[in-house]
Short mmCIF file of C-alpha atoms and ligand atoms in Angstrom, two decimals:
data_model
loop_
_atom_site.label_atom_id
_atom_site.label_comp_id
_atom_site.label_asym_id
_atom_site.label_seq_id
_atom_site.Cartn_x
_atom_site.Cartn_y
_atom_site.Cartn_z
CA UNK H 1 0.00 0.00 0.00
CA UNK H 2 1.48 3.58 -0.44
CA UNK H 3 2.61 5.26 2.54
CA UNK H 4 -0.06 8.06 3.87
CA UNK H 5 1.53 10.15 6.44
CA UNK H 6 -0.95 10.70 8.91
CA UNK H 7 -0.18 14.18 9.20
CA UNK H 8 -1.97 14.59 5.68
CA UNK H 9 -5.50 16.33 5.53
CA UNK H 10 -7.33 14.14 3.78
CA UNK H 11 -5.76 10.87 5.61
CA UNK H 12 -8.96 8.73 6.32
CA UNK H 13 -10.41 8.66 3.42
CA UNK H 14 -7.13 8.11 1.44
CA UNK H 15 -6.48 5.11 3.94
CA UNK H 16 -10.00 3.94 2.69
CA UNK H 17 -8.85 4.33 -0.50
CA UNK H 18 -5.60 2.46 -0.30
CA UNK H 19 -7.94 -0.30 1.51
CA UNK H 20 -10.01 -0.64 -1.04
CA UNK H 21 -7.34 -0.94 -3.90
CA UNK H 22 -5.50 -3.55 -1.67
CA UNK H 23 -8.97 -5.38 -1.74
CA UNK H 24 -9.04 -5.63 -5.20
CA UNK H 25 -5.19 -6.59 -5.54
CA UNK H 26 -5.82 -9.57 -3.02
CA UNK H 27 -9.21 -11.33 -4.72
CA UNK H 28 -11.40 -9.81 -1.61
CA UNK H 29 -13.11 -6.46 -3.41
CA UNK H 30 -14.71 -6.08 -6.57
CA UNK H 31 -13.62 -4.00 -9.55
CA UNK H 32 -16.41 -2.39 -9.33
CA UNK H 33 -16.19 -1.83 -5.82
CA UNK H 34 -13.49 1.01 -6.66
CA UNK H 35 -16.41 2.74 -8.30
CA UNK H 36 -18.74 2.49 -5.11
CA UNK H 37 -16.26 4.26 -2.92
CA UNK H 38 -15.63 6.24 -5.28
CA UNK H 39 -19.45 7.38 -4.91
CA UNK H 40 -19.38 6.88 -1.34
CA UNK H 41 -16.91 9.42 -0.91
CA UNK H 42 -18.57 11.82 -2.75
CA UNK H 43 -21.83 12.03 -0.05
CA UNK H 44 -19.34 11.54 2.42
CA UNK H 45 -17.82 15.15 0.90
CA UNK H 46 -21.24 16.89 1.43
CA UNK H 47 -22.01 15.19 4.61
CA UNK H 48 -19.06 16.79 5.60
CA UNK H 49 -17.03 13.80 6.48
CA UNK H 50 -18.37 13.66 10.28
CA UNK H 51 -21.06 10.90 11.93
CA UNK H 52 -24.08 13.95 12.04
CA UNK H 53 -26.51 14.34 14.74
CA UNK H 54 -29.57 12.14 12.88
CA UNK H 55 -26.41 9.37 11.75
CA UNK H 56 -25.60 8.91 15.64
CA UNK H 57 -28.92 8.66 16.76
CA UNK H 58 -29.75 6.14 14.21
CA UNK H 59 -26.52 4.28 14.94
CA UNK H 60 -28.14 4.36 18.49
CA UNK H 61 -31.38 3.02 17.42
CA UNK H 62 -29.89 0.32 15.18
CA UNK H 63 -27.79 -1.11 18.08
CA UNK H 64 -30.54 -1.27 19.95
CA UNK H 65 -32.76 -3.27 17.33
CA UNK H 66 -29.76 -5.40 16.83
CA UNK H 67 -29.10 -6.11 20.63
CA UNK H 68 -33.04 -7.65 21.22
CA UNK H 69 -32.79 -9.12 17.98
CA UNK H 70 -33.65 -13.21 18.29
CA UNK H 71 -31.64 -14.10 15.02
CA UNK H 72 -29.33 -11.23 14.02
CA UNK H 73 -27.29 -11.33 11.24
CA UNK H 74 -24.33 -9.03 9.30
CA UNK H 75 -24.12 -9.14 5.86
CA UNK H 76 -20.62 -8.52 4.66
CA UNK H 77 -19.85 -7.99 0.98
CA UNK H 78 -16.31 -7.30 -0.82
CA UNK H 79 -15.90 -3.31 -0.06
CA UNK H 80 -17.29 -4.11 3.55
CA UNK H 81 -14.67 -6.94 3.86
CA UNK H 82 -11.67 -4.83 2.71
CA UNK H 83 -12.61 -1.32 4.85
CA UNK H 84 -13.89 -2.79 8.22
CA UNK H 85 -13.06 -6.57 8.68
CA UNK H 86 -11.79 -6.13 11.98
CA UNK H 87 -14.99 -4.36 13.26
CA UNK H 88 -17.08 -6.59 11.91
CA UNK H 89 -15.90 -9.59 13.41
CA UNK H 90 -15.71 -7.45 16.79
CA UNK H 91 -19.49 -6.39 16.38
CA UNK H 92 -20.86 -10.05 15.42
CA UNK H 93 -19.56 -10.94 18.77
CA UNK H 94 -20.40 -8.25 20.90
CA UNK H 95 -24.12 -8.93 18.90
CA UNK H 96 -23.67 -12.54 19.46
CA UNK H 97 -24.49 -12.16 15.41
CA UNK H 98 -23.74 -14.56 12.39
CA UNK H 99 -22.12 -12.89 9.85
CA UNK H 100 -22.71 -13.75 6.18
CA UNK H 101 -20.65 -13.13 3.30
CA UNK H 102 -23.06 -12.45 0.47
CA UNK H 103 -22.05 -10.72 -2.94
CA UNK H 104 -23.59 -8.93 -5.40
CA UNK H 105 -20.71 -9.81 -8.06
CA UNK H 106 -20.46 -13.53 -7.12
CA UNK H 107 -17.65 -15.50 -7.19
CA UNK H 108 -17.08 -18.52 -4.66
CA UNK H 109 -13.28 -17.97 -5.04
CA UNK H 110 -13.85 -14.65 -3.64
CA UNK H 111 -16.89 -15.79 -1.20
CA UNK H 112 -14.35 -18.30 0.68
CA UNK H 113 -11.23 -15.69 0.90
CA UNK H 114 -13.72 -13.08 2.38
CA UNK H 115 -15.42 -16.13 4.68
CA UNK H 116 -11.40 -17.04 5.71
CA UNK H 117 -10.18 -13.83 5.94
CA UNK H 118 -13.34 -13.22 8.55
CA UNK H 119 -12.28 -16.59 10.69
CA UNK H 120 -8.97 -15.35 10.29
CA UNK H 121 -9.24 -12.30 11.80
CA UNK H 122 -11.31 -14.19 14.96
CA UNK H 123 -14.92 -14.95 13.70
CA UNK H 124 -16.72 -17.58 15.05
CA UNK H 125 -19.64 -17.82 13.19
CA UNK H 126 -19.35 -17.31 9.29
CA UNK H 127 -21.91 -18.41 6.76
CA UNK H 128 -22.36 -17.79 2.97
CA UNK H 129 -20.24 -19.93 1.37
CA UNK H 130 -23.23 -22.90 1.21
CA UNK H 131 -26.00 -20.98 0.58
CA UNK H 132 -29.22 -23.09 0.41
CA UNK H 133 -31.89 -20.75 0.34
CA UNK H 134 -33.78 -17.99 -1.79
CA UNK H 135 -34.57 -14.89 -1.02
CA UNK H 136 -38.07 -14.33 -2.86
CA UNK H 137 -38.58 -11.90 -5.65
CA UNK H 138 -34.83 -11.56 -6.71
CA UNK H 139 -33.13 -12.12 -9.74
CA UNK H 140 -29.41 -12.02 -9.04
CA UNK H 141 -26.91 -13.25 -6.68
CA UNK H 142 -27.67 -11.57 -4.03
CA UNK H 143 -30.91 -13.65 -3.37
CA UNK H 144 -28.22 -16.55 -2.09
CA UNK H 145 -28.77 -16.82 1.26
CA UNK H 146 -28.27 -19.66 4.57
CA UNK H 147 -30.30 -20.99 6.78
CA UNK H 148 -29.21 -19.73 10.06
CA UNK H 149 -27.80 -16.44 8.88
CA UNK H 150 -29.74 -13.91 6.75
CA UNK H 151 -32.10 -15.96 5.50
CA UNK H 152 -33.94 -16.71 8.61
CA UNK H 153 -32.51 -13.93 10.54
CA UNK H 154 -34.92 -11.40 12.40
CA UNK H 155 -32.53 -8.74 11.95
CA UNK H 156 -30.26 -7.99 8.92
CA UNK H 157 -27.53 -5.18 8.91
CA UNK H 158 -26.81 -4.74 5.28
CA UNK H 159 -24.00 -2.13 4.47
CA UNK H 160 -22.93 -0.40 1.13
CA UNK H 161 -26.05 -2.71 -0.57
CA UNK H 162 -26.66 -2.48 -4.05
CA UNK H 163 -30.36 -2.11 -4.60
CA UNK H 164 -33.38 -3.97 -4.54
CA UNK H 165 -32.12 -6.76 -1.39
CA UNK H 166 -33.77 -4.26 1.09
CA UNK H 167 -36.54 -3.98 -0.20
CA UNK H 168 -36.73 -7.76 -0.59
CA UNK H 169 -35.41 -8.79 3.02
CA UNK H 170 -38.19 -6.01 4.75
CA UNK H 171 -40.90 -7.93 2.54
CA UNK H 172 -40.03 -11.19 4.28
CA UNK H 173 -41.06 -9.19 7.24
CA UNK H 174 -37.32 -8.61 8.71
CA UNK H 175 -35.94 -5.67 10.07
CA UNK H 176 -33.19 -4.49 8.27
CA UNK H 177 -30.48 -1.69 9.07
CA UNK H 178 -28.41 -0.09 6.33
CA UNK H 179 -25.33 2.06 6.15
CA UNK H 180 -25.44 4.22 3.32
CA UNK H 181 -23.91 7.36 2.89
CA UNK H 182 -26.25 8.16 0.03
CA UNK H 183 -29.52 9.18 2.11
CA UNK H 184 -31.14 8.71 -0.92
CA UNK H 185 -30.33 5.45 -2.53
CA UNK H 186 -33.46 2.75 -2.58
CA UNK H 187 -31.59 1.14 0.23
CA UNK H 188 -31.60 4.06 2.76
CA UNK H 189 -35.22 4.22 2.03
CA UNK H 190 -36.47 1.28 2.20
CA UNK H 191 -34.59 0.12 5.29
CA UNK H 192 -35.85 0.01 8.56
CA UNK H 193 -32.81 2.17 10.31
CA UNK H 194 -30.60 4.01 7.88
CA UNK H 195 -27.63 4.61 8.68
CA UNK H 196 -25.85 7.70 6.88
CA UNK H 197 -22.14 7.57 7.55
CA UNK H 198 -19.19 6.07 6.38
CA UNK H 199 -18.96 2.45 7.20
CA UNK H 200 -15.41 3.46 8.88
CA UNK H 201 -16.91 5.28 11.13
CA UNK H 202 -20.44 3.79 11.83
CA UNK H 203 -19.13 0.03 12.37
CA UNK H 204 -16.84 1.37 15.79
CA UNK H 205 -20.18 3.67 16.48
CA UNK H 206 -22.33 0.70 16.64
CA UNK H 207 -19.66 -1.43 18.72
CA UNK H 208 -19.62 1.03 21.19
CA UNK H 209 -23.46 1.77 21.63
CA UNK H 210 -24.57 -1.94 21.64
CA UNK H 211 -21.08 -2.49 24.49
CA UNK H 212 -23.10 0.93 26.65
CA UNK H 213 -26.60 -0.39 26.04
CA UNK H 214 -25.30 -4.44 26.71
CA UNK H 215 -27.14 -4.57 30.37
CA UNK H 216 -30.52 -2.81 28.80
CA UNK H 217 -33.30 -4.75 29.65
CA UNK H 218 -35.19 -6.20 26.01
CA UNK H 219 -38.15 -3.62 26.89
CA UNK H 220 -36.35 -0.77 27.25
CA UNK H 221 -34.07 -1.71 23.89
CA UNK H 222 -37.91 -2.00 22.70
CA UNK H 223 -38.67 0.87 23.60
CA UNK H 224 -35.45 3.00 22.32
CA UNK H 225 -37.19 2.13 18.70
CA UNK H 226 -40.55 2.30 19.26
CA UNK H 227 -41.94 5.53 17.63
CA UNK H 228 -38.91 5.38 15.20
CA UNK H 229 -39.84 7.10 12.18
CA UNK H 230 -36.63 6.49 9.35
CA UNK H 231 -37.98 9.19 7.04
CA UNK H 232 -37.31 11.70 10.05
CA UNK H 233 -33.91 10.62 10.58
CA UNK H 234 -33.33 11.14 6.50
CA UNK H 235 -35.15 14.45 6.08
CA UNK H 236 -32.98 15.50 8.77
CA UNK H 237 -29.99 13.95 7.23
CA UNK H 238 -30.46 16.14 3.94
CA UNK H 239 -30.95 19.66 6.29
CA UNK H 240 -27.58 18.27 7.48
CA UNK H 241 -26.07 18.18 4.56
CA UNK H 242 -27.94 21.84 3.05
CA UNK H 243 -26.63 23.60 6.50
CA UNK H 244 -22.70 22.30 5.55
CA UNK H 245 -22.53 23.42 2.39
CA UNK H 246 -24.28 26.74 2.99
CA UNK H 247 -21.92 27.83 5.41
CA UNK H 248 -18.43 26.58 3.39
CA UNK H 249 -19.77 29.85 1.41
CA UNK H 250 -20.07 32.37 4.37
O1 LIG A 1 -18.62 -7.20 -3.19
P1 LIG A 1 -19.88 -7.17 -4.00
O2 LIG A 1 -19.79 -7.97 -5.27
O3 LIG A 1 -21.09 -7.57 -3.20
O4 LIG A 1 -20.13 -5.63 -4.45
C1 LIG A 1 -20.22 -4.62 -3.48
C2 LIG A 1 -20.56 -3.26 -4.10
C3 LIG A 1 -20.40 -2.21 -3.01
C4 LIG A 1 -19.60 -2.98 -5.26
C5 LIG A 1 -22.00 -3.33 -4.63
O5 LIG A 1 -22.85 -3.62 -3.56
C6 LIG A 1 -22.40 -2.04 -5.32
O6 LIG A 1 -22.33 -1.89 -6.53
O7 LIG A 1 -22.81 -1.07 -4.51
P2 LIG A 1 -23.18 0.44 -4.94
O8 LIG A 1 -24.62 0.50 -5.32
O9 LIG A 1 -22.19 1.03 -5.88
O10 LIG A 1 -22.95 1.17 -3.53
C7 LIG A 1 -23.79 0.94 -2.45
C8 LIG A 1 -23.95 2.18 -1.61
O11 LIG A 1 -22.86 2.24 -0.68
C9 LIG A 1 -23.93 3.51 -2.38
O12 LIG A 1 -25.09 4.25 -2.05
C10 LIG A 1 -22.67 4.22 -1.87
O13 LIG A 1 -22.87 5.61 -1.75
C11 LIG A 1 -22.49 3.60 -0.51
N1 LIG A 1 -21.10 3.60 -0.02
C12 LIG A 1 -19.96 3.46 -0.73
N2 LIG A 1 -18.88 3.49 0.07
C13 LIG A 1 -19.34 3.64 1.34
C14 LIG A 1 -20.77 3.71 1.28
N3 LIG A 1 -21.51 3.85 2.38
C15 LIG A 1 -20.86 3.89 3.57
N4 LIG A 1 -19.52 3.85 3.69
C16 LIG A 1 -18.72 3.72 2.60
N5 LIG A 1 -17.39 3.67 2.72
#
């Protein structure tokens, strides 16, 4: 990887960058996954490159949902895999989650290096390389799914999707957090709890809200997300976003 010197303004999201390349160099990210961060960082630009006041209290929400989940499960896909594999494995225990490797561009070569590269790194429980289920109503890859992971999960976290899964998963009547930093792709509005930030920043954000709310009782996770409305949290999202870039120009 080239050398960033941390000292260097724009050092996260270069890391990210050099993260993602690496990915692709070792058979773990898509091509095409270059082109998603690419867009990622982008919103991440006008968000302003912070976890806003409507992304932390979804983040708070979402760990909640996750926490009295029955069945959770974490979807990991190649840009996922290559930005956050650490924290992933981290949060799936800290959930007591089963993660899933599921991709969008599907190869098993690259479905077992992300599923060893997860065990590697300390997971216990990693699924996707057997899938033996359908999810209903999609064409494509993505509708792969396990038995004991996604597809009979009661709560999915699905970050940097693609498109129609979320839709698909809420239909089967799960709950389903995204992270997104486009506030309005069909994922963030279809989900259950959007989550607008940069995965490198919402995956420690979530670790650290489900560790403080770990001793909740189940009723009062309950009732962190009853009343819940996600089309607040985005409407407030985009003000976010307006106020930053109004004041760059005062
Ligand atoms: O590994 P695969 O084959 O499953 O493919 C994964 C990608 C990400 C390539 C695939 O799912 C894809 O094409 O996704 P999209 O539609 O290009 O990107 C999904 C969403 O993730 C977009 O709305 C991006 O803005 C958003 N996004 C990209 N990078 C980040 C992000 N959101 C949070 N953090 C990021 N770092």
């Amino acid at each position: 990887m080239t050398e960033i010197p941390k000292s260097h303004p724009r050092y996260e999201s270069l890391l990210a960058r050099e993260r993602i390349a690496q990915g692709v160099k070792d058979g773990i990210t898509s091509t095409q996954g270059l082109i998603a961060q690419g867009r990622g960082e982008a919103f991440d630009y006008l968000i302003g490159e912070r976890t806003t006041p409507s992304a932390k209290a979804a983040t708070d929400v979402a760990a909640a949902v996750l926490l009295f989940a029955k069945r959770p499960a974490l979807s990991v896909n190649g840009n996922v895999a290559a930005l956050v594999p650490e924290g992933m494995v981290e949060l799936s225990k800290v959930l007591n989650a089963t993660l899933e490797v599921n991709l969008f561009h599907r190869s098993e070569e690259r479905v077992g290096k992300i599923a060893s590269l997860l065990r590697r790194l300390g997971a216990e429980k990693v699924l996707g390389e057997d899938p033996d289920e359908t999810i209903p109503g999609l064409d494509h890859a993505r509708a792969k799914a396990t038995r004991g992971a996604i597809f009979d999960a009661d709560v999915v976290l699905i970050p940097l999707e693609d498109g129609d899964r979320c839709e698909a998963l809420v239909r089967m009547g799960k709950k389903v957090i995204a992270i997104d930093l486009n506030p309005l792709s069909r994922t963030s509005r279809m989900a259950t709890v959007t989550i607008v930030d940069n995965i490198v920043r919402a995956v420690p954000n979530l670790i650290s809200f489900a560790k403080d709310l770990s001793a909740t009782t189940p009723r009062d996770l309950q009732s962190i997300f009853h009343g819940y409305d996600n089309k607040v949290i985005l409407r407030q999202c985009v003000d976010e976003i307006q106020s930053h870039l109004t004041k760059q120009f005062q």
